[in-house]
Every structure is written in C-alpha cells, then in structure tokens.
Amino acid sequence: MKKILFIFLLTSMVVFAQKKQPKIGLVLSGGGAKGFAHVGVLKEIEKAGIQIDYIGGTSMGAIIGGLYAAGYSAGQIEKIVIDTDFYTLLQDKNPRKSKPFFDKEHGEKHSLVLPINQGKIGLPQGVSKGQNVLSFLTQLLSPVDSISDFSKLPIPFFCIATDVETGNQVKLTSGSLPLALRASGSFPTLLNPIEIEGQLLIDGGVANNFPVNEMKKTGVDIIIGVDVQSKLFDKENIKTVLDVLSQISSYQIYNRNSKQKAKTDIYIHPDIFDFTVVSFDKSLEIMDKGTQIAKKFTKAFDSIAKLQTIKRIPNDLVNKDSEFVVGKIEISGNKNYTRAYILGKLKLQERDKINYKELATRVSYLSATDNFKMIKFNVKNSSKGKVVFIDVKENKQNANLRLGVHYDLVYKSGVLINLNKKNILSKNDAISIDLVVGDKPRFNLQYFVDNGFYYSYGFSSRYNSFQTDVKSNISGINLVNLKYRDFTNRVYVQTTFDRKFAIGLGLEYQKLLSQTETISTLTNDPFVFDDSDYLNLYSYLKLDTYDDKYYPKKGVFLDARFKWYMSSTDYNNDFIQFSQVRGKIGFAKTFLKDVTFQFESEAGFTLGEVNSTTFDFLLGGYNQNFINNYIPFYGYDINALSEQSFLKSTFNVRVGISEKQFIHFLANFARVEDSVLKGGDLFNDTKSGYAFGYSINSFLGPIDLKYSWSPDTKKQYWYFNLGFWF
C-alpha cells in the first residue's frame, strides 16, 4: 500500500509540476444504505483540503454526490443522514392527518390493496411510489432549484439511471436535479420507476453502478472512486427476498465494478460487508466505516491538495427555509382533477406565507389522495413575486381492489371485498363499494365528489343486518333473539376544513326491520317490532385529529349529529315527528412515551314524543361497527340498557408493551333514562362497567381479547375480535 502511494505521489508531482493544477473527479457508487460510507470519505477529503471539480454517482452515490455538488458540506450531509428516518421516507408513510377526510371515514379497514389496470388485477410496481423521497430531495435542493444544467452547479455533476425497457444506462446531466436523483435511486421493488422525457427509469446500479468510465469522458486528471458494492453473499447468508434480489443484481455489478476499478487513480472500498442495502438504522456505523478507510489515504489526499494552489470560494447555500409570500400558483398536468381540488388538498392559496419545508408537507397531503403518481414542485421569482409551480402526473391506475377480514361475536366472520374507483362520472369523484361476505352479508356504497375549497357532495347506500340475543322489555321474557335489518340511502352536501373538520347536510331514506321468533304470534309469524320506511333530514359536524384510528396516541375527536324523522310509512300507526341529537367527543394523550390516556364522552337525546322503542338508544357490548342507535358499553350485553336518552363516558389507559402490542384498562359509566337531564342530577343511577385486555395491532387489523364485568349485575363477559372493523 505504501509503495503504491509513493509511486502515485511521485508520478503526480512529475506530471503536474509544470502544468496547471489537476482537476479532480469523484465517483460514488450505489449501494443503498451502504452508501452512507461516502459521507465519511467526503469528510476526510474535505479535511485534507481537496477541491473536487466533478462528481458522478449512481443511486445512493448519486444522492450523496448531488447534495455535495449543490453546495452541502460533508458535515451538513452527515447531519441530514442522522436526522432522517429513511424507513418512513422510503415507505411513503404520511401522518394520518394528511389523509383526506373521506379516507379517514371509509378507508383504514383493508389488509391488502391490489391495483386494477385495464380491468385486470395486478401488483404494485414497488413498495412505495417514492413521492416523499422526491419531496425530501426537492426541499433539500431548493438552493439550486433554478439550475437545470448540472454542469452549472457549484460542482459539475452527473448521475446514472437505467432505462427499464432496454436495460441501457441513461446519463442524466440536466433537468430537475431532485428528479434525476430520485430516478437514479429507484431501487427495484422498493421504489416505483419514474418517467423522465419519455423514458421509464429505475436504479442506475442495474446498468452502471460505478460510472468511472463516464467520469473519464469529462477530462478530469485524477479520479477518486469510492465503491460500496459488497461482495457476493454465501448461500448461508441469503435469507430474505431482499437478499435474493440483491444477489441477483450483484452478479453483473460485481463484474463491471472490477473493470471500473482499474480506471481509478485512487480506489476506496470501505469495509461494509456486514451491512445490507436497507441497513438504514446503522447509518452512524456505516459512515464511520467510510472515515476509517479514508484515513488510510491521508498522505495521498494531502499530496493532491498541495497540487491545487487555486481554491474555489466555498459555496454559501442560500437559505430557502425562510418564509415567502405566494404571488401566483401555476398548476400543470391535471386532467381529471380540478385546480380547486388540488389547491384544496394542498391547503394553498395565493398570498399565503410559506417556506419550502412546509410546501413539501403540503405536497404530501396531495400525494396522500393516491390520485397522483408523481408531484413535482419548485418556486421561482417573477415580476409578480414568488411563483409556486406544481406539476402533477395523474395516476392512470385509478381503481383498486382492497381486502379485509374480521371476526367478532355479533357479526361472526366476514371478508370485506372493496372496489374503489375514481373518475366515474365527473372530475374529482370516487366510488367505494364494500361487500362483506360471511355469516352476516352486508354492503356499503359511497359515491363522493370532492371539490376541494368548494362544497362537495355525495350519495351513500348501506345494507346491514345482524342477529343476536338481547335483553327483552316484555314482561316474562328475559332474552329475545333479535333479527335486525337496515337499508339506508343518503344524498348530502359537505365541506371540509384542513382535513380535520367536516360539516354536512343531507336527506335520508331508511328502511328498518326489527323482529324476533322468540315471541309467538297468532299466525306463528315472527313478532315484528318495526317494519317501516322513514324519510329524514340530517346534519353533522365531525372533527378527527387522532394520529391512529384504532390506537391513537394523541389528537381529538368529535362526532355531532342531528336527525329529524319527518315522515314514515308507520308500521304501528302511531308515528309522530321527532328529532334526535347525538354527540361523541374524545381526546388521547400519551405520557411516559408508552402510556396513553384516552377519554371519550358520548350523549344522545330524543326531542319529541316517541311511542316506538325502535329508536331508543341501546347500550351494551363492545362492537365498534354498530349502526344507528346501538352503542358499545363494557360490562353489559348488547341492548341491556335502553331508553330515549343517555350519557356515557369511557376512560381508557393503554400501555404499550411493544410497538404493536398493548394492555388496556377501561372503565365506562352511563346514565340511560327517559330524560337524563330531569332533576338536574347527572350522576343519579349511574351504571358502570370495567374491562382489561390485550391487543395486537396486526397486519390484519386490531386483535383484541378483553375481560369485562359490571358490579351492578355481577356478570362477566369475554370479548374477542380479529381484524379491522367494518
């Protein structure tokens, strides 16, 4: 090693002694998380005082190299690596608050999502579409967003991608730098391919993982190459699908890199063989490996630095995190979604104050609709001030088949088959059809036109049925086997605010059938409690900032409803108009990291005289998929408590014993009366129930086992459910 360095130094001094200072090219290979080692090498190169004149890279090497070419120092890049959650970034995980309100209400109940293309069910192109990666790079590279020729960057730059149709390399030297880096790093199966100028591009490592040959063409005098490609795995170390894919892709890469190695003047190969392309949680260790190997080249680095007598002025990155006023918004690429829809999801209007970081967050809101394959954005100066450019590429695959499974003790087993399709009748529209097959078949159809800032409207149709033993209100009969059917259709208008609030008004047609065979009739037919059609006017106000639908750690929730029963076919010939008001409010707060306190309070009141018991509020059971006036209450069986008004509060202490496992301690209290406000004593005749249990937040949805009891009745119940509630 020392002999090689001596020969190199001697040759360099002779060759360049009477020439202008040498130009130094730096080539950084791809390798996923192993590419973090490039940062350690860059720190030592900087420490020696070497001035890099050209950078080329592939995949993670392109990303690290692109940031360095844009003017970031090695220390700044190190901080970016440390501060970034790459697992979340690569999976396109967005906080729940970014989801449209429609998805919060009618999504989040599916275990598997399959795209439908041209009527055929397929598979996704990758684990992630990579929008968050693109937004992240766009935010970081905002200081150079006006530069489209990569040779004009503070350090000239190129990167390599692969044309997925031909397998040929594509050298990217101009255009959008964030887009080029996103293309070069499109690791197959992990990130979706990305289209640039008609070419569908994937990770450059497939075609040229260590582009020393392309650096040679730039005319630099000395090439420093950093190769983080691992050696081929032994069969004992091939354990996962990623290991297999990595091994397959490494065959040709390994051979090509050997040839490229010979073209470098300094070849650096960090000892990163114990890491994989997804070892993002080992970033500090990997960067340290780069530092360790680079220190062995200190003498060579120092010698090169001495040959560079003329130094560039260090680049001063323009701070793009400062706020600016949006003077104009230009939107392009949208065909099926209106400007109002896009701006509504972005929550962006002219004259708003914003910065690049917040703009990237707003783009994640638009991306969370799943209506766009890619969203590019940047900011430019004009005579009218700052212009925000939003360029969207709509998702041609606008239909999905979504599946879920569930089991509980009331509805028994069910398989949810959901068809979700967009752009059916008009712009901005979507239809979601739930079909549940199993012990209790049912369906739920939702059609919604989301007009963003403007009023939206929709139509829904639901059929639901179940059969269970409930407490009887008839003298001499303890329990009856109740068969309950509901067919409800609604038309409504709605407006939303900041994905948190929804306010709506609508008209409802409802067909109810409630009967039992427990009670005999003169004709031996089932005894019918109600078999009527109702026409109702309803309104609602909803707020949802929970960070998780089933196990929230923070946020607030509000669901307030008003319904006016205007007319009925009146099975019992005693219908009188009446109204009902019902509301639920709750909040969640986490203490000591893993202990969450969740409180929910609920109330319902009947306004007017109602002779039928069909519309009583019915408390009992634990189901979260109850409809109409059925309300869960731990410690009591379904329908055990029923009257025309109620007040209920639930206290839930949830302890996380791991990321996906919880222990619950619950207590709920309720008053169920003809009118709970009579007499002014809200705590008179309060019912209570308690429960504790164990839950797993699984791929299939919540798995809950709870033991419940009430000191009022001295009865105990076991509750069990598996899968998302629907």
mmCIF file with all atom_site columns, C-alpha atoms in Angstrom, residues 556-648:
data_model
loop_
_atom_site.group_PDB
_atom_site.id
_atom_site.type_symbol
_atom_site.label_atom_id
_atom_site.label_alt_id
_atom_site.label_comp_id
_atom_site.label_asym_id
_atom_site.label_entity_id
_atom_site.label_seq_id
_atom_site.pdbx_PDB_ins_code
_atom_site.Cartn_x
_atom_site.Cartn_y
_atom_site.Cartn_z
_atom_site.occupancy
_atom_site.B_iso_or_equiv
_atom_site.pdbx_formal_charge
_atom_site.auth_seq_id
_atom_site.auth_comp_id
_atom_site.auth_asym_id
_atom_site.auth_atom_id
_atom_site.pdbx_PDB_model_num
ATOM 1  C CA . VAL A 1 556 ? -59.065 14.928 19.457 1.00 0.00 ? 556 VAL A CA 1
ATOM 2  C CA . PHE A 1 557 ? -62.296 13.555 18.030 1.00 0.00 ? 557 PHE A CA 1
ATOM 3  C CA . LEU A 1 558 ? -65.798 14.973 17.652 1.00 0.00 ? 558 LEU A CA 1
ATOM 4  C CA . ASP A 1 559 ? -68.885 13.496 16.007 1.00 0.00 ? 559 ASP A CA 1
ATOM 5  C CA . ALA A 1 560 ? -72.069 15.542 16.474 1.00 0.00 ? 560 ALA A CA 1
ATOM 6  C CA . ARG A 1 561 ? -75.270 14.563 14.628 1.00 0.00 ? 561 ARG A CA 1
ATOM 7  C CA . PHE A 1 562 ? -78.805 15.831 14.329 1.00 0.00 ? 562 PHE A CA 1
ATOM 8  C CA . LYS A 1 563 ? -81.610 13.850 12.657 1.00 0.00 ? 563 LYS A CA 1
ATOM 9  C CA . TRP A 1 564 ? -85.209 14.896 12.089 1.00 0.00 ? 564 TRP A CA 1
ATOM 10 C CA . TYR A 1 565 ? -87.581 11.981 11.397 1.00 0.00 ? 565 TYR A CA 1
ATOM 11 C CA . MET A 1 566 ? -90.053 13.788 9.131  1.00 0.00 ? 566 MET A CA 1
ATOM 12 C CA . SER A 1 567 ? -92.331 11.039 7.820  1.00 0.00 ? 567 SER A CA 1
ATOM 13 C CA . SER A 1 568 ? -92.874 7.283  7.929  1.00 0.00 ? 568 SER A CA 1
ATOM 14 C CA . THR A 1 569 ? -94.980 4.519  6.420  1.00 0.00 ? 569 THR A CA 1
ATOM 15 C CA . ASP A 1 570 ? -95.657 3.818  10.102 1.00 0.00 ? 570 ASP A CA 1
ATOM 16 C CA . TYR A 1 571 ? -95.958 0.081  10.656 1.00 0.00 ? 571 TYR A CA 1
ATOM 17 C CA . ASN A 1 572 ? -97.542 0.615  14.091 1.00 0.00 ? 572 ASN A CA 1
ATOM 18 C CA . ASN A 1 573 ? -99.780 3.527  13.026 1.00 0.00 ? 573 ASN A CA 1
ATOM 19 C CA . ASP A 1 574 ? -98.517 5.775  15.804 1.00 0.00 ? 574 ASP A CA 1
ATOM 20 C CA . PHE A 1 575 ? -95.726 7.796  14.173 1.00 0.00 ? 575 PHE A CA 1
ATOM 21 C CA . ILE A 1 576 ? -95.223 11.387 15.308 1.00 0.00 ? 576 ILE A CA 1
ATOM 22 C CA . GLN A 1 577 ? -92.398 13.578 14.011 1.00 0.00 ? 577 GLN A CA 1
ATOM 23 C CA . PHE A 1 578 ? -89.422 13.712 16.341 1.00 0.00 ? 578 PHE A CA 1
ATOM 24 C CA . SER A 1 579 ? -85.710 14.506 16.351 1.00 0.00 ? 579 SER A CA 1
ATOM 25 C CA . GLN A 1 580 ? -82.585 13.084 17.905 1.00 0.00 ? 580 GLN A CA 1
ATOM 26 C CA . VAL A 1 581 ? -79.316 14.733 18.827 1.00 0.00 ? 581 VAL A CA 1
ATOM 27 C CA . ARG A 1 582 ? -76.237 12.641 19.432 1.00 0.00 ? 582 ARG A CA 1
ATOM 28 C CA . GLY A 1 583 ? -72.631 13.580 20.045 1.00 0.00 ? 583 GLY A CA 1
ATOM 29 C CA . LYS A 1 584 ? -69.303 11.997 20.861 1.00 0.00 ? 584 LYS A CA 1
ATOM 30 C CA . ILE A 1 585 ? -66.141 13.793 21.902 1.00 0.00 ? 585 ILE A CA 1
ATOM 31 C CA . GLY A 1 586 ? -62.786 12.380 22.882 1.00 0.00 ? 586 GLY A CA 1
ATOM 32 C CA . PHE A 1 587 ? -59.082 13.018 23.172 1.00 0.00 ? 587 PHE A CA 1
ATOM 33 C CA . ALA A 1 588 ? -55.909 10.978 23.528 1.00 0.00 ? 588 ALA A CA 1
ATOM 34 C CA . LYS A 1 589 ? -52.670 11.980 25.238 1.00 0.00 ? 589 LYS A CA 1
ATOM 35 C CA . THR A 1 590 ? -49.512 9.929  25.718 1.00 0.00 ? 590 THR A CA 1
ATOM 36 C CA . PHE A 1 591 ? -47.384 10.140 28.847 1.00 0.00 ? 591 PHE A CA 1
ATOM 37 C CA . LEU A 1 592 ? -44.073 8.482  29.676 1.00 0.00 ? 592 LEU A CA 1
ATOM 38 C CA . LYS A 1 593 ? -43.725 7.515  25.999 1.00 0.00 ? 593 LYS A CA 1
ATOM 39 C CA . ASP A 1 594 ? -45.730 4.270  26.183 1.00 0.00 ? 594 ASP A CA 1
ATOM 40 C CA . VAL A 1 595 ? -48.711 5.119  28.409 1.00 0.00 ? 595 VAL A CA 1
ATOM 41 C CA . THR A 1 596 ? -51.715 6.645  26.639 1.00 0.00 ? 596 THR A CA 1
ATOM 42 C CA . PHE A 1 597 ? -54.793 8.039  28.328 1.00 0.00 ? 597 PHE A CA 1
ATOM 43 C CA . GLN A 1 598 ? -57.864 8.172  26.100 1.00 0.00 ? 598 GLN A CA 1
ATOM 44 C CA . PHE A 1 599 ? -61.119 9.721  27.219 1.00 0.00 ? 599 PHE A CA 1
ATOM 45 C CA . GLU A 1 600 ? -64.404 9.665  25.306 1.00 0.00 ? 600 GLU A CA 1
ATOM 46 C CA . SER A 1 601 ? -67.763 11.060 26.321 1.00 0.00 ? 601 SER A CA 1
ATOM 47 C CA . GLU A 1 602 ? -70.980 10.429 24.414 1.00 0.00 ? 602 GLU A CA 1
ATOM 48 C CA . ALA A 1 603 ? -74.572 11.585 24.757 1.00 0.00 ? 603 ALA A CA 1
ATOM 49 C CA . GLY A 1 604 ? -77.885 11.212 22.947 1.00 0.00 ? 604 GLY A CA 1
ATOM 50 C CA . PHE A 1 605 ? -81.272 12.892 23.382 1.00 0.00 ? 605 PHE A CA 1
ATOM 51 C CA . THR A 1 606 ? -84.682 12.383 21.825 1.00 0.00 ? 606 THR A CA 1
ATOM 52 C CA . LEU A 1 607 ? -86.649 15.565 21.152 1.00 0.00 ? 607 LEU A CA 1
ATOM 53 C CA . GLY A 1 608 ? -90.387 14.947 20.966 1.00 0.00 ? 608 GLY A CA 1
ATOM 54 C CA . GLU A 1 609 ? -92.744 12.100 21.817 1.00 0.00 ? 609 GLU A CA 1
ATOM 55 C CA . VAL A 1 610 ? -91.822 8.651  20.535 1.00 0.00 ? 610 VAL A CA 1
ATOM 56 C CA . ASN A 1 611 ? -94.115 5.715  21.192 1.00 0.00 ? 611 ASN A CA 1
ATOM 57 C CA . SER A 1 612 ? -91.913 3.111  19.482 1.00 0.00 ? 612 SER A CA 1
ATOM 58 C CA . THR A 1 613 ? -88.870 1.646  21.243 1.00 0.00 ? 613 THR A CA 1
ATOM 59 C CA . THR A 1 614 ? -87.144 1.120  17.875 1.00 0.00 ? 614 THR A CA 1
ATOM 60 C CA . PHE A 1 615 ? -85.294 4.417  18.206 1.00 0.00 ? 615 PHE A CA 1
ATOM 61 C CA . ASP A 1 616 ? -84.215 4.033  21.810 1.00 0.00 ? 616 ASP A CA 1
ATOM 62 C CA . PHE A 1 617 ? -80.513 4.333  22.485 1.00 0.00 ? 617 PHE A CA 1
ATOM 63 C CA . LEU A 1 618 ? -79.296 0.782  23.094 1.00 0.00 ? 618 LEU A CA 1
ATOM 64 C CA . LEU A 1 619 ? -76.149 0.381  25.204 1.00 0.00 ? 619 LEU A CA 1
ATOM 65 C CA . GLY A 1 620 ? -74.123 -2.775 25.692 1.00 0.00 ? 620 GLY A CA 1
ATOM 66 C CA . GLY A 1 621 ? -71.470 -4.946 24.072 1.00 0.00 ? 621 GLY A CA 1
ATOM 67 C CA . TYR A 1 622 ? -68.112 -3.946 22.671 1.00 0.00 ? 622 TYR A CA 1
ATOM 68 C CA . ASN A 1 623 ? -68.560 -3.824 18.885 1.00 0.00 ? 623 ASN A CA 1
ATOM 69 C CA . GLN A 1 624 ? -67.108 -0.857 17.032 1.00 0.00 ? 624 GLN A CA 1
ATOM 70 C CA . ASN A 1 625 ? -69.206 -1.495 13.913 1.00 0.00 ? 625 ASN A CA 1
ATOM 71 C CA . PHE A 1 626 ? -72.631 -0.923 15.458 1.00 0.00 ? 626 PHE A CA 1
ATOM 72 C CA . ILE A 1 627 ? -75.094 1.131  13.412 1.00 0.00 ? 627 ILE A CA 1
ATOM 73 C CA . ASN A 1 628 ? -77.859 3.610  14.210 1.00 0.00 ? 628 ASN A CA 1
ATOM 74 C CA . ASN A 1 629 ? -78.513 3.846  17.975 1.00 0.00 ? 629 ASN A CA 1
ATOM 75 C CA . TYR A 1 630 ? -76.561 0.747  19.080 1.00 0.00 ? 630 TYR A CA 1
ATOM 76 C CA . ILE A 1 631 ? -73.748 1.941  21.343 1.00 0.00 ? 631 ILE A CA 1
ATOM 77 C CA . PRO A 1 632 ? -70.955 -0.146 22.949 1.00 0.00 ? 632 PRO A CA 1
ATOM 78 C CA . PHE A 1 633 ? -70.778 -0.290 26.749 1.00 0.00 ? 633 PHE A CA 1
ATOM 79 C CA . TYR A 1 634 ? -68.341 -2.590 28.547 1.00 0.00 ? 634 TYR A CA 1
ATOM 80 C CA . GLY A 1 635 ? -69.778 -4.794 31.302 1.00 0.00 ? 635 GLY A CA 1
ATOM 81 C CA . TYR A 1 636 ? -73.233 -5.138 29.745 1.00 0.00 ? 636 TYR A CA 1
ATOM 82 C CA . ASP A 1 637 ? -74.574 -7.278 26.933 1.00 0.00 ? 637 ASP A CA 1
ATOM 83 C CA . ILE A 1 638 ? -75.995 -5.782 23.729 1.00 0.00 ? 638 ILE A CA 1
ATOM 84 C CA . ASN A 1 639 ? -79.261 -3.871 24.263 1.00 0.00 ? 639 ASN A CA 1
ATOM 85 C CA . ALA A 1 640 ? -79.039 -4.400 28.037 1.00 0.00 ? 640 ALA A CA 1
ATOM 86 C CA . LEU A 1 641 ? -79.620 -0.696 28.649 1.00 0.00 ? 641 LEU A CA 1
ATOM 87 C CA . SER A 1 642 ? -82.166 1.143  26.509 1.00 0.00 ? 642 SER A CA 1
ATOM 88 C CA . GLU A 1 643 ? -84.049 4.429  26.731 1.00 0.00 ? 643 GLU A CA 1
ATOM 89 C CA . GLN A 1 644 ? -84.631 7.692  24.893 1.00 0.00 ? 644 GLN A CA 1
ATOM 90 C CA . SER A 1 645 ? -81.538 9.490  26.239 1.00 0.00 ? 645 SER A CA 1
ATOM 91 C CA . PHE A 1 646 ? -78.156 8.598  27.633 1.00 0.00 ? 646 PHE A CA 1
ATOM 92 C CA . LEU A 1 647 ? -74.875 9.981  28.912 1.00 0.00 ? 647 LEU A CA 1
ATOM 93 C CA . LYS A 1 648 ? -71.743 7.871  28.757 1.00 0.00 ? 648 LYS A CA 1
#
